[in-house]
Amino acid sequence: MATEMALVKPISKFSTSSPIFSNSRYGKFTTVRMSSTSQSTAKAAAKGGKKAAKTAIKETLLTPRFYTTDFDEMEALFNTEINKNLNQSEFEALLQEFKTDYNQTHFVRNKEFKEAADKIDGPLRQIFVEFLERSCTAEFSGFLLYKELGRRLKKTNPVVAEIFSLMSRDEARHAGFLNKGLSDFNLALDLGFLTKARKYTFFKPKFIFYATYLSEKIGYWRYITIYRHLKENPEYQCYPIFKYFENWCQDENRHGDFFSALLKAQPQFLNDWKAKLWSRFFCLSVYVTMYLNDCQRTAFYEGIGLDTKEFDMHVIIETNRTTARIFPAVLDVENPEFNRRLDKMVEINEQLLAVGETSDIPLVKNLKRIPLIAALASELLAMYLMPPIESGSVDFAEFEPQLVY
Ligand SMILES: [Fe+2]
Ligand SMILES: [Fe+2]
């Protein structure tokens, strides 16, 4: 998994009293114990030390989430006795792909990393740390979910189970590589602690399929777009991790293709009016979450020479085109109204965040938030109700194991 997905809710944050830094087991490094998205926390993280240890966690509802599901229902879905749609030969072929392990030797670091990190300073440094933290958390989230699915499906469907285990191998590699990146900034995410301390969001299997498919494909498009941009504009190549995105994103693409095959094996999730409504809902959630998140972090994208909104719209349009091959309905994201409403949501979200920053008492803040939340909800609803694009076909959505460029 490469990107985060959250059901969009406008309330900005909640705090917990847990410490975010532990006495480091990485020697001179500071261990970040919770993923933090706040700039103040990232700044504190960069400083390290006692002052940082007192910083409260600011975890927003747009923070990458950890997922869990109904594993008994999953077992039933992948039981070949019960589900005759399971195309075992297709899964066997996919398993061979994953066993080939194209990126086994890809994630090797060199001394350029630390040297580049030392040159990144000022506000960009802090925003880089946040990028690494969020990406690492999102990748690790995929690792946990796939690992558990690999474990739980072993008896019912060993082939599908092994694919999940191999995907968790990939995600662990991605998360580990990002965490090594954090070490260039003298930080490390405490992934063991994260596993235990974070709340898990429950999704029924059907929703896990929609959400993870989108998450993998949007991750692919984000990575490949950044990679291509930096290849053309090497002057913005300020940290070598981006050079790894070309092969890295092929992992995400393969993961997405596996979910495409899983969805095909469960035609009940694709072929009725409810499937169409849910498909549109998940597309909307994923696209809006990414857009609002990224528009809060324009400094990062500008730092690597991208226009945040242009980048996001490109990723949304490409992801939507890919998704239309399998989902029975998608949003009409190429209609200018969609982009206009996204921008309107960014404005409202900024106003909401500004309310949070005022010195008003909580009651006043909440009263001020009500009309803004209503405005956000009405934009969301209007986008959801825009005429959709009928798409997908269980018959036509063939598995495509080749590299997509
Ligand atoms: Fe990944
Ligand atoms: Fe992935």
PDB file of N, CA and C in Angstrom, residues 22-98:
ATOM      1  N   SER A  22      10.505   7.912  22.547  1.00  0.00           N
ATOM      2  CA  SER A  22      11.010   7.049  23.610  1.00  0.00           C
ATOM      3  C   SER A  22      12.501   7.288  23.723  1.00  0.00           C
ATOM      4  N   ASN A  23      13.062   6.793  24.815  1.00  0.00           N
ATOM      5  CA  ASN A  23      14.518   6.797  24.854  1.00  0.00           C
ATOM      6  C   ASN A  23      14.954   5.903  23.717  1.00  0.00           C
ATOM      7  N   SER A  24      15.762   6.415  22.894  1.00  0.00           N
ATOM      8  CA  SER A  24      15.995   5.742  21.635  1.00  0.00           C
ATOM      9  C   SER A  24      16.754   4.438  21.797  1.00  0.00           C
ATOM     10  N   ARG A  25      16.287   3.442  21.016  1.00  0.00           N
ATOM     11  CA  ARG A  25      17.096   2.236  20.935  1.00  0.00           C
ATOM     12  C   ARG A  25      17.955   2.320  19.681  1.00  0.00           C
ATOM     13  N   TYR A  26      17.968   3.478  19.070  1.00  0.00           N
ATOM     14  CA  TYR A  26      18.794   3.683  17.885  1.00  0.00           C
ATOM     15  C   TYR A  26      19.972   4.582  18.220  1.00  0.00           C
ATOM     16  N   GLY A  27      20.395   4.547  19.493  1.00  0.00           N
ATOM     17  CA  GLY A  27      21.535   5.366  19.858  1.00  0.00           C
ATOM     18  C   GLY A  27      21.203   6.843  19.777  1.00  0.00           C
ATOM     19  N   LYS A  28      21.882   7.529  18.890  1.00  0.00           N
ATOM     20  CA  LYS A  28      21.742   8.974  18.838  1.00  0.00           C
ATOM     21  C   LYS A  28      20.403   9.418  18.243  1.00  0.00           C
ATOM     22  N   PHE A  29      19.636   8.497  17.686  1.00  0.00           N
ATOM     23  CA  PHE A  29      18.393   8.897  17.034  1.00  0.00           C
ATOM     24  C   PHE A  29      17.268   9.098  18.030  1.00  0.00           C
ATOM     25  N   THR A  30      16.329   9.896  17.599  1.00  0.00           N
ATOM     26  CA  THR A  30      15.088  10.030  18.337  1.00  0.00           C
ATOM     27  C   THR A  30      14.084   9.069  17.725  1.00  0.00           C
ATOM     28  N   THR A  31      13.402   8.329  18.562  1.00  0.00           N
ATOM     29  CA  THR A  31      12.414   7.400  18.031  1.00  0.00           C
ATOM     30  C   THR A  31      11.039   8.039  18.085  1.00  0.00           C
ATOM     31  N   VAL A  32      10.412   8.176  16.950  1.00  0.00           N
ATOM     32  CA  VAL A  32       9.077   8.741  16.915  1.00  0.00           C
ATOM     33  C   VAL A  32       8.093   7.625  17.210  1.00  0.00           C
ATOM     34  N   ARG A  33       7.303   7.795  18.242  1.00  0.00           N
ATOM     35  CA  ARG A  33       6.454   6.690  18.662  1.00  0.00           C
ATOM     36  C   ARG A  33       5.074   6.693  18.026  1.00  0.00           C
ATOM     37  N   MET A  34       4.638   7.826  17.587  1.00  0.00           N
ATOM     38  CA  MET A  34       3.372   7.851  16.862  1.00  0.00           C
ATOM     39  C   MET A  34       3.592   8.666  15.608  1.00  0.00           C
ATOM     40  N   SER A  35       2.855   8.296  14.567  1.00  0.00           N
ATOM     41  CA  SER A  35       2.931   9.118  13.384  1.00  0.00           C
ATOM     42  C   SER A  35       2.314  10.455  13.698  1.00  0.00           C
ATOM     43  N   SER A  36       3.007  11.473  13.387  1.00  0.00           N
ATOM     44  CA  SER A  36       2.471  12.784  13.668  1.00  0.00           C
ATOM     45  C   SER A  36       2.421  13.582  12.388  1.00  0.00           C
ATOM     46  N   THR A  37       1.365  14.316  12.200  1.00  0.00           N
ATOM     47  CA  THR A  37       1.268  15.080  10.964  1.00  0.00           C
ATOM     48  C   THR A  37       1.454  16.558  11.215  1.00  0.00           C
ATOM     49  N   SER A  38       1.582  16.913  12.467  1.00  0.00           N
ATOM     50  CA  SER A  38       1.628  18.350  12.725  1.00  0.00           C
ATOM     51  C   SER A  38       3.016  18.897  12.481  1.00  0.00           C
ATOM     52  N   GLN A  39       3.045  20.100  12.015  1.00  0.00           N
ATOM     53  CA  GLN A  39       4.343  20.713  11.769  1.00  0.00           C
ATOM     54  C   GLN A  39       5.096  20.907  13.072  1.00  0.00           C
ATOM     55  N   SER A  40       4.342  21.275  14.129  1.00  0.00           N
ATOM     56  CA  SER A  40       5.028  21.514  15.387  1.00  0.00           C
ATOM     57  C   SER A  40       5.699  20.244  15.888  1.00  0.00           C
ATOM     58  N   THR A  41       5.013  19.114  15.703  1.00  0.00           N
ATOM     59  CA  THR A  41       5.598  17.865  16.168  1.00  0.00           C
ATOM     60  C   THR A  41       6.808  17.498  15.326  1.00  0.00           C
ATOM     61  N   ALA A  42       6.681  17.730  14.019  1.00  0.00           N
ATOM     62  CA  ALA A  42       7.816  17.411  13.158  1.00  0.00           C
ATOM     63  C   ALA A  42       9.017  18.268  13.527  1.00  0.00           C
ATOM     64  N   LYS A  43       8.718  19.525  13.850  1.00  0.00           N
ATOM     65  CA  LYS A  43       9.799  20.424  14.239  1.00  0.00           C
ATOM     66  C   LYS A  43      10.443  19.917  15.533  1.00  0.00           C
ATOM     67  N   ALA A  44       9.548  19.533  16.460  1.00  0.00           N
ATOM     68  CA  ALA A  44      10.049  19.012  17.722  1.00  0.00           C
ATOM     69  C   ALA A  44      10.847  17.743  17.477  1.00  0.00           C
ATOM     70  N   ALA A  45      10.349  16.921  16.540  1.00  0.00           N
ATOM     71  CA  ALA A  45      11.050  15.681  16.236  1.00  0.00           C
ATOM     72  C   ALA A  45      12.447  15.975  15.720  1.00  0.00           C
ATOM     73  N   ALA A  46      12.520  17.015  14.896  1.00  0.00           N
ATOM     74  CA  ALA A  46      13.821  17.349  14.343  1.00  0.00           C
ATOM     75  C   ALA A  46      14.779  17.803  15.435  1.00  0.00           C
ATOM     76  N   LYS A  47      14.216  18.470  16.442  1.00  0.00           N
ATOM     77  CA  LYS A  47      15.074  18.939  17.532  1.00  0.00           C
ATOM     78  C   LYS A  47      15.443  17.794  18.472  1.00  0.00           C
ATOM     79  N   GLY A  48      14.483  16.893  18.706  1.00  0.00           N
ATOM     80  CA  GLY A  48      14.730  15.798  19.630  1.00  0.00           C
ATOM     81  C   GLY A  48      14.787  16.308  21.051  1.00  0.00           C
ATOM     82  N   GLY A  49      15.213  15.448  21.972  1.00  0.00           N
ATOM     83  CA  GLY A  49      15.448  15.884  23.340  1.00  0.00           C
ATOM     84  C   GLY A  49      14.189  15.995  24.168  1.00  0.00           C
ATOM     85  N   LYS A  50      14.373  16.529  25.405  1.00  0.00           N
ATOM     86  CA  LYS A  50      13.303  16.525  26.387  1.00  0.00           C
ATOM     87  C   LYS A  50      12.107  17.366  25.972  1.00  0.00           C
ATOM     88  N   LYS A  51      12.410  18.494  25.343  1.00  0.00           N
ATOM     89  CA  LYS A  51      11.331  19.389  24.950  1.00  0.00           C
ATOM     90  C   LYS A  51      10.372  18.662  24.009  1.00  0.00           C
ATOM     91  N   ALA A  52      10.959  17.932  23.072  1.00  0.00           N
ATOM     92  CA  ALA A  52      10.141  17.217  22.111  1.00  0.00           C
ATOM     93  C   ALA A  52       9.280  16.170  22.791  1.00  0.00           C
ATOM     94  N   ALA A  53       9.818  15.536  23.826  1.00  0.00           N
ATOM     95  CA  ALA A  53       9.100  14.449  24.480  1.00  0.00           C
ATOM     96  C   ALA A  53       7.783  14.917  25.075  1.00  0.00           C
ATOM     97  N   LYS A  54       7.687  16.207  25.325  1.00  0.00           N
ATOM     98  CA  LYS A  54       6.465  16.711  25.931  1.00  0.00           C
ATOM     99  C   LYS A  54       5.407  17.096  24.895  1.00  0.00           C
ATOM    100  N   THR A  55       5.798  17.088  23.652  1.00  0.00           N
ATOM    101  CA  THR A  55       4.862  17.528  22.622  1.00  0.00           C
ATOM    102  C   THR A  55       3.700  16.555  22.487  1.00  0.00           C
ATOM    103  N   ALA A  56       2.481  17.087  22.490  1.00  0.00           N
ATOM    104  CA  ALA A  56       1.307  16.221  22.355  1.00  0.00           C
ATOM    105  C   ALA A  56       1.168  15.759  20.909  1.00  0.00           C
ATOM    106  N   ILE A  57       0.562  14.611  20.763  1.00  0.00           N
ATOM    107  CA  ILE A  57       0.347  14.103  19.418  1.00  0.00           C
ATOM    108  C   ILE A  57      -0.812  14.837  18.784  1.00  0.00           C
ATOM    109  N   LYS A  58      -0.607  15.212  17.576  1.00  0.00           N
ATOM    110  CA  LYS A  58      -1.732  15.758  16.810  1.00  0.00           C
ATOM    111  C   LYS A  58      -1.982  14.771  15.691  1.00  0.00           C
ATOM    112  N   GLU A  59      -2.996  14.008  15.827  1.00  0.00           N
ATOM    113  CA  GLU A  59      -3.271  13.037  14.777  1.00  0.00           C
ATOM    114  C   GLU A  59      -4.557  13.454  14.088  1.00  0.00           C
ATOM    115  N   THR A  60      -4.491  13.751  12.836  1.00  0.00           N
ATOM    116  CA  THR A  60      -5.698  14.242  12.176  1.00  0.00           C
ATOM    117  C   THR A  60      -6.472  13.065  11.589  1.00  0.00           C
ATOM    118  N   LEU A  61      -7.710  13.368  11.208  1.00  0.00           N
ATOM    119  CA  LEU A  61      -8.522  12.319  10.599  1.00  0.00           C
ATOM    120  C   LEU A  61      -8.066  12.024   9.176  1.00  0.00           C
ATOM    121  N   LEU A  62      -7.128  12.814   8.702  1.00  0.00           N
ATOM    122  CA  LEU A  62      -6.573  12.540   7.374  1.00  0.00           C
ATOM    123  C   LEU A  62      -5.253  11.771   7.478  1.00  0.00           C
ATOM    124  N   THR A  63      -4.880  11.376   8.695  1.00  0.00           N
ATOM    125  CA  THR A  63      -3.644  10.617   8.908  1.00  0.00           C
ATOM    126  C   THR A  63      -3.794   9.205   8.328  1.00  0.00           C
ATOM    127  N   PRO A  64      -2.716   8.634   7.771  1.00  0.00           N
ATOM    128  CA  PRO A  64      -2.818   7.250   7.293  1.00  0.00           C
ATOM    129  C   PRO A  64      -3.346   6.311   8.375  1.00  0.00           C
ATOM    130  N   ARG A  65      -4.233   5.425   7.979  1.00  0.00           N
ATOM    131  CA  ARG A  65      -4.878   4.553   8.966  1.00  0.00           C
ATOM    132  C   ARG A  65      -4.381   3.120   8.887  1.00  0.00           C
ATOM    133  N   PHE A  66      -4.646   2.390   9.957  1.00  0.00           N
ATOM    134  CA  PHE A  66      -4.411   0.957   9.967  1.00  0.00           C
ATOM    135  C   PHE A  66      -5.774   0.275   9.836  1.00  0.00           C
ATOM    136  N   TYR A  67      -5.817  -0.819   9.104  1.00  0.00           N
ATOM    137  CA  TYR A  67      -7.104  -1.472   8.849  1.00  0.00           C
ATOM    138  C   TYR A  67      -7.158  -2.876   9.405  1.00  0.00           C
ATOM    139  N   THR A  68      -8.366  -3.255   9.774  1.00  0.00           N
ATOM    140  CA  THR A  68      -8.619  -4.648  10.113  1.00  0.00           C
ATOM    141  C   THR A  68      -9.951  -5.030   9.471  1.00  0.00           C
ATOM    142  N   THR A  69     -10.225  -6.325   9.407  1.00  0.00           N
ATOM    143  CA  THR A  69     -11.435  -6.755   8.703  1.00  0.00           C
ATOM    144  C   THR A  69     -12.037  -7.992   9.357  1.00  0.00           C
ATOM    145  N   ASP A  70     -13.121  -8.486   8.781  1.00  0.00           N
ATOM    146  CA  ASP A  70     -13.760  -9.703   9.270  1.00  0.00           C
ATOM    147  C   ASP A  70     -13.042 -10.889   8.607  1.00  0.00           C
ATOM    148  N   PHE A  71     -12.107 -11.480   9.342  1.00  0.00           N
ATOM    149  CA  PHE A  71     -11.275 -12.523   8.741  1.00  0.00           C
ATOM    150  C   PHE A  71     -12.065 -13.807   8.481  1.00  0.00           C
ATOM    151  N   ASP A  72     -13.115 -14.066   9.268  1.00  0.00           N
ATOM    152  CA  ASP A  72     -13.937 -15.257   9.005  1.00  0.00           C
ATOM    153  C   ASP A  72     -14.649 -15.121   7.659  1.00  0.00           C
ATOM    154  N   GLU A  73     -15.170 -13.916   7.412  1.00  0.00           N
ATOM    155  CA  GLU A  73     -15.836 -13.702   6.122  1.00  0.00           C
ATOM    156  C   GLU A  73     -14.821 -13.812   4.979  1.00  0.00           C
ATOM    157  N   MET A  74     -13.618 -13.300   5.219  1.00  0.00           N
ATOM    158  CA  MET A  74     -12.556 -13.414   4.202  1.00  0.00           C
ATOM    159  C   MET A  74     -12.298 -14.887   3.876  1.00  0.00           C
ATOM    160  N   GLU A  75     -12.229 -15.708   4.937  1.00  0.00           N
ATOM    161  CA  GLU A  75     -11.967 -17.140   4.720  1.00  0.00           C
ATOM    162  C   GLU A  75     -13.048 -17.759   3.852  1.00  0.00           C
ATOM    163  N   ALA A  76     -14.304 -17.383   4.124  1.00  0.00           N
ATOM    164  CA  ALA A  76     -15.412 -17.928   3.335  1.00  0.00           C
ATOM    165  C   ALA A  76     -15.314 -17.472   1.879  1.00  0.00           C
ATOM    166  N   LEU A  77     -14.913 -16.215   1.685  1.00  0.00           N
ATOM    167  CA  LEU A  77     -14.828 -15.671   0.322  1.00  0.00           C
ATOM    168  C   LEU A  77     -13.782 -16.404  -0.514  1.00  0.00           C
ATOM    169  N   PHE A  78     -12.724 -16.882   0.148  1.00  0.00           N
ATOM    170  CA  PHE A  78     -11.637 -17.522  -0.594  1.00  0.00           C
ATOM    171  C   PHE A  78     -11.636 -19.039  -0.481  1.00  0.00           C
ATOM    172  N   ASN A  79     -12.765 -19.564  -0.026  1.00  0.00           N
ATOM    173  CA  ASN A  79     -12.895 -21.010   0.040  1.00  0.00           C
ATOM    174  C   ASN A  79     -13.335 -21.520  -1.332  1.00  0.00           C
ATOM    175  N   THR A  80     -12.483 -22.317  -1.957  1.00  0.00           N
ATOM    176  CA  THR A  80     -12.789 -22.767  -3.320  1.00  0.00           C
ATOM    177  C   THR A  80     -14.011 -23.695  -3.373  1.00  0.00           C
ATOM    178  N   GLU A  81     -14.343 -24.304  -2.238  1.00  0.00           N
ATOM    179  CA  GLU A  81     -15.549 -25.148  -2.183  1.00  0.00           C
ATOM    180  C   GLU A  81     -16.808 -24.287  -2.296  1.00  0.00           C
ATOM    181  N   ILE A  82     -16.738 -23.108  -1.645  1.00  0.00           N
ATOM    182  CA  ILE A  82     -17.919 -22.237  -1.606  1.00  0.00           C
ATOM    183  C   ILE A  82     -17.972 -21.340  -2.839  1.00  0.00           C
ATOM    184  N   ASN A  83     -16.841 -20.758  -3.187  1.00  0.00           N
ATOM    185  CA  ASN A  83     -16.823 -19.773  -4.279  1.00  0.00           C
ATOM    186  C   ASN A  83     -16.263 -20.400  -5.551  1.00  0.00           C
ATOM    187  N   LYS A  84     -17.149 -20.658  -6.480  1.00  0.00           N
ATOM    188  CA  LYS A  84     -16.729 -21.312  -7.734  1.00  0.00           C
ATOM    189  C   LYS A  84     -16.134 -20.314  -8.739  1.00  0.00           C
ATOM    190  N   ASN A  85     -16.225 -19.020  -8.412  1.00  0.00           N
ATOM    191  CA  ASN A  85     -15.653 -18.010  -9.316  1.00  0.00           C
ATOM    192  C   ASN A  85     -14.151 -17.875  -9.164  1.00  0.00           C
ATOM    193  N   LEU A  86     -13.605 -18.505  -8.144  1.00  0.00           N
ATOM    194  CA  LEU A  86     -12.161 -18.345  -7.906  1.00  0.00           C
ATOM    195  C   LEU A  86     -11.378 -19.022  -9.024  1.00  0.00           C
ATOM    196  N   ASN A  87     -10.659 -18.216  -9.773  1.00  0.00           N
ATOM    197  CA  ASN A  87      -9.881 -18.741 -10.878  1.00  0.00           C
ATOM    198  C   ASN A  87      -8.480 -19.065 -10.355  1.00  0.00           C
ATOM    199  N   GLN A  88      -8.345 -20.324  -9.903  1.00  0.00           N
ATOM    200  CA  GLN A  88      -7.094 -20.686  -9.235  1.00  0.00           C
ATOM    201  C   GLN A  88      -5.892 -20.593 -10.168  1.00  0.00           C
ATOM    202  N   SER A  89      -6.110 -20.847 -11.466  1.00  0.00           N
ATOM    203  CA  SER A  89      -4.939 -20.792 -12.356  1.00  0.00           C
ATOM    204  C   SER A  89      -4.442 -19.342 -12.485  1.00  0.00           C
ATOM    205  N   GLU A  90      -5.383 -18.406 -12.445  1.00  0.00           N
ATOM    206  CA  GLU A  90      -4.963 -17.003 -12.493  1.00  0.00           C
ATOM    207  C   GLU A  90      -4.167 -16.637 -11.238  1.00  0.00           C
ATOM    208  N   PHE A  91      -4.651 -17.126 -10.094  1.00  0.00           N
ATOM    209  CA  PHE A  91      -3.927 -16.834  -8.851  1.00  0.00           C
ATOM    210  C   PHE A  91      -2.556 -17.525  -8.828  1.00  0.00           C
ATOM    211  N   GLU A  92      -2.493 -18.728  -9.406  1.00  0.00           N
ATOM    212  CA  GLU A  92      -1.194 -19.421  -9.497  1.00  0.00           C
ATOM    213  C   GLU A  92      -0.213 -18.574 -10.309  1.00  0.00           C
ATOM    214  N   ALA A  93      -0.712 -18.022 -11.430  1.00  0.00           N
ATOM    215  CA  ALA A  93       0.150 -17.200 -12.290  1.00  0.00           C
ATOM    216  C   ALA A  93       0.615 -15.958 -11.536  1.00  0.00           C
ATOM    217  N   LEU A  94      -0.310 -15.371 -10.808  1.00  0.00           N
ATOM    218  CA  LEU A  94       0.054 -14.188 -10.013  1.00  0.00           C
ATOM    219  C   LEU A  94       1.099 -14.532  -8.962  1.00  0.00           C
ATOM    220  N   LEU A  95       0.917 -15.692  -8.349  1.00  0.00           N
ATOM    221  CA  LEU A  95       1.861 -16.112  -7.310  1.00  0.00           C
ATOM    222  C   LEU A  95       3.271 -16.217  -7.887  1.00  0.00           C
ATOM    223  N   GLN A  96       3.379 -16.769  -9.104  1.00  0.00           N
ATOM    224  CA  GLN A  96       4.699 -16.873  -9.742  1.00  0.00           C
ATOM    225  C   GLN A  96       5.321 -15.489  -9.928  1.00  0.00           C
ATOM    226  N   GLU A  97       4.478 -14.526 -10.327  1.00  0.00           N
ATOM    227  CA  GLU A  97       4.939 -13.134 -10.479  1.00  0.00           C
ATOM    228  C   GLU A  97       5.548 -12.633  -9.166  1.00  0.00           C
ATOM    229  N   PHE A  98       4.796 -12.839  -8.087  1.00  0.00           N
ATOM    230  CA  PHE A  98       5.268 -12.336  -6.790  1.00  0.00           C
ATOM    231  C   PHE A  98       6.506 -13.081  -6.315  1.00  0.00           C
TER     232      PHE A  98
END
